[in-house]
Amino acid sequence: MDIKKLTKNILTSACIYFTLINAVYMLFMTFITTGDDSPAIEASRVLLFFVFSLLWALADAIRKVKAIPFPLGRIIHFVICAFGFYSCFMLAVRMTPSNILTGLIIFSLVYWSCVGLKAFFSSRLKRNREQSQKYQGQFKNKK
């Protein structure tokens, strides 16, 4: 894959993730706002969301490289995403070390739960496709 196509794929994925993160954040903020006049989302937070989205998209691109074995690619993806979560979300709000550890544990649980659900549903979908393709009719329409 050439650099231009790789960059386009990474930026496209990053923009999708950025949109999703902002939408979830804005929904979250509508439920916990106190009614003060502070902006719902600060410009620095938006920039950190985009940095996290870029790291996530880069991790996806690395995970999809054929030369990297699947388990290693998944671990690299997890490490990059955990680093992005730590640096873009946890350090930005100046959490205490015990809260950082708790946040990383929760992130890990959510991450691996999503990976497990995705693996479960994709294996079911793959099995259904294989079963439907293996079927060959036993009767021929003869006149």
XYZ file of N, CA and C in Angstrom:
429
model
N 0.845 -1.173 0.000
C 0.000 0.000 0.000
C 0.894 1.240 0.000
N 0.563 2.167 -0.833
C 1.391 3.375 -0.907
C 1.038 4.344 0.229
N 1.920 5.284 0.428
C 1.811 6.213 1.554
C 0.555 7.090 1.443
N 0.254 7.526 0.224
C -0.906 8.409 0.043
C -2.200 7.686 0.421
N -2.348 6.446 -0.011
C -3.551 5.684 0.302
C -3.617 5.356 1.800
N -2.475 5.017 2.384
C -2.422 4.732 3.817
C -2.794 5.962 4.643
N -2.262 7.114 4.260
C -2.576 8.360 4.961
C -4.057 8.696 4.838
N -4.607 8.497 3.656
C -6.029 8.761 3.445
C -6.886 7.840 4.309
N -6.522 6.560 4.380
C -7.280 5.619 5.213
C -7.195 5.981 6.695
N -6.004 6.343 7.152
C -5.830 6.711 8.559
C -6.628 7.968 8.896
N -6.554 8.983 8.029
C -7.290 10.232 8.286
C -8.806 10.033 8.216
N -9.259 9.193 7.287
C -10.690 8.912 7.188
C -11.184 8.218 8.454
N -10.448 7.201 8.888
C -10.828 6.509 10.127
C -10.768 7.453 11.320
N -9.734 8.288 11.376
C -9.594 9.228 12.486
C -10.778 10.196 12.524
N -11.221 10.653 11.380
C -12.365 11.576 11.344
C -13.652 10.891 11.803
N -13.819 9.631 11.442
C -15.001 8.882 11.896
C -14.958 8.708 13.411
N -13.807 8.286 13.932
C -13.673 8.117 15.379
C -13.857 9.447 16.100
N -13.310 10.510 15.543
C -13.419 11.848 16.136
C -14.880 12.267 16.237
N -15.640 12.019 15.186
C -17.056 12.363 15.194
C -17.800 11.561 16.258
N -17.521 10.272 16.336
C -18.181 9.435 17.338
C -17.821 9.859 18.762
N -16.554 10.123 19.006
C -16.118 10.536 20.346
C -16.779 11.851 20.741
N -16.810 12.805 19.828
C -17.447 14.089 20.133
C -18.942 13.934 20.383
N -19.600 13.094 19.603
C -21.034 12.885 19.795
C -21.310 12.259 21.161
N -20.531 11.251 21.541
C -20.715 10.618 22.846
C -20.413 11.613 23.966
N -19.354 12.391 23.811
C -18.999 13.385 24.826
C -20.096 14.430 24.978
N -20.636 14.900 23.881
C -21.686 15.915 23.952
C -22.955 15.345 24.596
N -23.298 14.085 24.283
C -24.444 13.465 24.938
C -24.209 13.331 26.437
N -23.005 12.921 26.793
C -22.646 12.789 28.197
C -22.736 14.132 28.903
N -22.245 15.168 28.271
C -22.243 16.501 28.882
C -23.660 17.072 29.029
N -24.576 16.704 28.149
C -25.944 17.213 28.288
C -26.624 16.651 29.527
N -26.203 15.468 29.966
C -26.812 14.874 31.151
C -26.200 15.369 32.457
N -24.956 15.866 32.410
C -24.325 16.262 33.669
C -24.066 17.762 33.788
N -24.529 18.550 32.852
C -24.288 19.991 32.949
C -25.034 20.567 34.146
N -24.427 21.573 34.726
C -25.000 22.185 35.928
C -25.747 23.474 35.621
N -25.747 23.894 34.389
C -26.464 25.101 34.021
C -25.606 26.346 34.032
N -24.316 26.215 34.279
C -23.461 27.400 34.246
C -23.183 27.798 32.802
N -22.528 28.918 32.621
C -22.311 29.448 31.281
C -21.019 28.955 30.637
N -20.357 27.977 31.215
C -19.122 27.469 30.614
C -19.462 26.696 29.340
N -18.563 26.719 28.378
C -18.838 26.000 27.127
C -18.926 24.498 27.368
N -19.744 23.840 26.572
C -19.928 22.398 26.737
C -18.659 21.633 26.389
N -17.895 22.176 25.466
C -16.657 21.497 25.078
C -15.603 22.558 24.781
N -14.459 22.409 25.406
C -13.379 23.375 25.219
C -12.569 23.005 23.987
N -11.910 24.017 23.422
C -11.108 23.786 22.211
C -9.950 22.833 22.485
N -9.333 22.927 23.646
C -8.220 22.031 23.953
C -8.693 20.582 24.060
N -9.894 20.371 24.573
C -10.440 19.015 24.680
C -10.722 18.450 23.290
N -11.210 19.289 22.395
C -11.468 18.843 21.025
C -10.165 18.415 20.360
N -9.109 19.167 20.580
C -7.811 18.809 20.022
C -7.330 17.470 20.584
N -7.508 17.251 21.870
C -7.115 15.971 22.468
C -7.954 14.823 21.917
N -9.237 15.066 21.664
C -10.074 14.035 21.046
C -9.535 13.668 19.669
N -9.091 14.678 18.911
C -8.563 14.393 17.578
C -7.236 13.637 17.656
N -6.388 13.991 18.614
C -5.128 13.258 18.790
C -5.417 11.802 19.137
N -6.365 11.571 20.033
C -6.736 10.197 20.376
C -7.293 9.465 19.162
N -8.092 10.135 18.359
C -8.652 9.522 17.151
C -7.554 9.144 16.163
N -6.547 10.014 16.030
C -5.423 9.690 15.152
C -4.646 8.476 15.662
N -4.420 8.411 16.969
C -3.717 7.258 17.532
C -4.516 5.972 17.327
N -5.809 6.055 17.508
C -6.677 4.895 17.321
C -6.642 4.437 15.853
N -6.722 5.365 14.926
C -6.680 5.027 13.497
C -5.306 4.458 13.109
N -4.243 5.015 13.675
C -2.904 4.472 13.427
C -2.800 3.050 13.969
N -3.352 2.815 15.148
C -3.347 1.465 15.718
C -4.128 0.496 14.839
N -5.250 0.953 14.272
C -6.007 0.105 13.340
C -5.185 -0.241 12.110
N -4.477 0.747 11.572
C -3.655 0.505 10.380
C -2.535 -0.489 10.687
N -1.924 -0.372 11.850
C -0.859 -1.310 12.226
C -1.435 -2.701 12.433
N -2.616 -2.791 13.042
C -3.248 -4.087 13.302
C -3.582 -4.817 12.007
N -3.863 -4.081 10.955
C -4.264 -4.693 9.685
C -3.088 -5.111 8.805
N -1.860 -4.824 9.230
C -0.689 -5.215 8.442
C -0.598 -6.740 8.431
N -0.485 -7.314 7.251
C -0.489 -8.771 7.104
C 0.759 -9.427 7.691
N 1.884 -8.715 7.745
C 3.132 -9.305 8.229
C 3.141 -9.481 9.745
N 2.235 -8.812 10.450
C 2.175 -8.911 11.912
C 1.160 -9.991 12.273
N 1.559 -10.969 13.090
C 0.601 -12.004 13.509
C -0.589 -11.389 14.238
N -1.742 -12.028 14.118
C -2.981 -11.464 14.663
C -2.894 -11.139 16.152
N -2.440 -12.065 17.023
C -2.397 -11.714 18.453
C -1.467 -10.534 18.749
N -0.326 -10.487 18.090
C 0.608 -9.384 18.293
C 0.010 -8.064 17.810
N -0.684 -8.105 16.685
C -1.347 -6.906 16.165
C -2.417 -6.401 17.113
N -3.149 -7.325 17.726
C -4.191 -6.933 18.677
C -3.563 -6.309 19.928
N -2.453 -6.887 20.398
C -1.777 -6.351 21.587
C -1.199 -4.966 21.293
N -0.593 -4.803 20.115
C -0.070 -3.490 19.729
C -1.212 -2.478 19.661
N -2.341 -2.889 19.101
C -3.515 -2.019 19.019
C -3.965 -1.602 20.415
N -4.022 -2.558 21.324
C -4.434 -2.255 22.699
C -3.470 -1.280 23.374
N -2.167 -1.513 23.220
C -1.168 -0.658 23.871
C -1.260 0.775 23.339
N -1.390 0.930 22.034
C -1.481 2.281 21.456
C -2.775 2.973 21.916
N -3.884 2.240 21.918
C -5.149 2.836 22.360
C -5.110 3.173 23.852
N -4.516 2.303 24.660
C -4.411 2.588 26.100
C -3.516 3.799 26.337
N -2.407 3.894 25.586
C -1.543 5.070 25.703
C -2.306 6.334 25.309
N -3.067 6.270 24.225
C -3.858 7.416 23.795
C -4.907 7.804 24.823
N -5.568 6.816 25.399
C -6.564 7.088 26.433
C -5.910 7.739 27.640
N -4.777 7.199 28.042
C -4.054 7.740 29.194
C -3.588 9.170 28.936
N -2.938 9.385 27.802
C -2.345 10.700 27.548
C -3.372 11.760 27.155
N -4.415 11.380 26.455
C -5.379 12.371 25.973
C -6.543 12.613 26.924
N -6.899 11.631 27.710
C -8.054 11.805 28.587
C -7.667 11.914 30.063
N -6.785 11.043 30.515
C -6.517 10.994 31.948
C -5.521 12.065 32.400
N -4.479 12.276 31.649
C -3.529 13.318 32.024
C -4.129 14.709 31.853
N -5.054 14.835 30.910
C -5.651 16.147 30.642
C -6.495 16.644 31.813
N -7.057 15.725 32.585
C -7.884 16.144 33.721
C -7.134 16.039 35.046
N -5.852 15.742 34.979
C -4.967 15.710 36.153
C -5.502 14.795 37.252
N -5.684 13.529 36.898
C -6.174 12.553 37.869
C -5.058 12.112 38.812
N -5.447 11.613 39.965
C -4.486 11.052 40.909
C -4.045 9.679 40.402
N -2.891 9.192 40.838
C -2.411 7.886 40.358
C -3.385 6.730 40.593
N -4.070 6.720 41.719
C -5.023 5.632 41.961
C -6.214 5.721 41.000
N -6.656 6.944 40.701
C -7.739 7.105 39.728
C -7.276 6.751 38.322
N -6.014 7.021 38.004
C -5.477 6.649 36.697
C -5.460 5.140 36.549
N -5.019 4.437 37.593
C -5.004 2.979 37.549
C -6.415 2.428 37.386
N -7.361 2.975 38.118
C -8.752 2.545 37.989
C -9.282 2.816 36.586
N -8.970 3.984 36.056
C -9.412 4.316 34.699
C -8.818 3.394 33.652
N -7.541 3.044 33.789
C -6.913 2.129 32.833
C -7.480 0.716 32.947
N -7.808 0.305 34.161
C -8.432 -1.015 34.326
C -9.805 -1.033 33.683
N -10.585 0.015 33.902
C -11.905 0.088 33.272
C -11.771 0.144 31.762
N -10.813 0.937 31.248
C -10.580 0.993 29.808
C -10.234 -0.398 29.279
N -9.365 -1.115 29.984
C -8.965 -2.453 29.549
C -10.156 -3.404 29.516
N -10.991 -3.355 30.549
C -12.171 -4.224 30.573
C -13.129 -3.920 29.425
N -13.361 -2.645 29.187
C -14.246 -2.263 28.085
C -13.630 -2.664 26.743
N -12.328 -2.424 26.576
C -11.642 -2.748 25.321
C -11.736 -4.240 25.026
N -11.341 -5.071 25.999
C -11.330 -6.516 25.752
C -12.736 -7.087 25.667
N -13.713 -6.468 26.319
C -15.108 -6.903 26.157
C -15.588 -6.629 24.738
N -15.252 -5.460 24.214
C -15.622 -5.126 22.824
C -14.929 -6.058 21.839
N -13.661 -6.372 22.100
C -12.934 -7.305 21.228
C -13.607 -8.678 21.254
N -13.983 -9.135 22.441
C -14.654 -10.430 22.564
C -15.997 -10.457 21.858
N -16.778 -9.397 22.014
C -18.072 -9.334 21.332
C -17.906 -9.300 19.818
N -16.924 -8.534 19.358
C -16.687 -8.468 17.921
C -16.252 -9.826 17.386
N -15.384 -10.526 18.112
C -14.934 -11.849 17.675
C -16.094 -12.843 17.662
N -16.944 -12.779 18.662
C -18.092 -13.681 18.731
C -19.023 -13.483 17.541
N -19.409 -12.223 17.297
C -20.358 -11.960 16.221
C -19.748 -12.182 14.841
N -18.475 -11.859 14.665
C -17.861 -12.095 13.352
C -17.687 -13.589 13.086
N -17.401 -14.390 14.119
C -17.295 -15.838 13.898
C -18.659 -16.443 13.567
N -19.697 -15.948 14.226
C -21.053 -16.417 13.899
C -21.438 -16.056 12.467
N -21.125 -14.840 12.068
C -21.425 -14.402 10.714
C -20.639 -15.217 9.698
N -19.374 -15.468 9.976
C -18.538 -16.262 9.071
C -19.061 -17.695 8.963
N -19.451 -18.272 10.083
C -19.981 -19.633 10.068
C -21.269 -19.704 9.262
N -22.147 -18.715 9.412
C -23.394 -18.695 8.650
C -23.124 -18.564 7.156
N -22.154 -17.742 6.782
C -21.808 -17.601 5.362
C -21.260 -18.901 4.797
N -20.386 -19.564 5.552
C -19.803 -20.822 5.085
C -20.868 -21.896 4.939
N -21.795 -21.969 5.859
C -22.847 -22.975 5.781
C -23.765 -22.725 4.597
N -24.055 -21.470 4.304
C -24.945 -21.180 3.183
C -24.233 -21.393 1.849
N -22.916 -21.246 1.800
C -22.185 -21.474 0.555
C -21.956 -22.956 0.291
N -21.890 -23.782 1.321
C -21.630 -25.209 1.149
C -22.853 -25.971 0.662
N -24.009 -25.382 0.791
C -25.224 -26.077 0.402
C -25.287 -26.265 -1.108
N -25.528 -27.513 -1.512
C -25.742 -27.809 -2.926
C -27.052 -28.580 -3.033
N -27.859 -28.160 -3.939
C -29.150 -28.807 -4.100
C -28.992 -30.268 -4.528
N -29.870 -31.138 -4.027
C -29.800 -32.560 -4.367
C -30.695 -32.913 -5.535
N -31.631 -32.084 -5.836
C -32.567 -32.374 -6.891
C -32.357 -31.404 -8.037
N -32.398 -31.919 -9.222
C -32.292 -31.076 -10.402
C -33.650 -30.971 -11.042
N -33.913 -29.852 -11.619
C -35.175 -29.589 -12.280
C -35.132 -30.192 -13.672
N -35.718 -31.344 -13.850
C -35.731 -32.020 -15.161
C -37.137 -32.016 -15.705
N -37.240 -31.866 -17.022
C -38.566 -31.892 -17.675
C -38.689 -33.108 -18.523
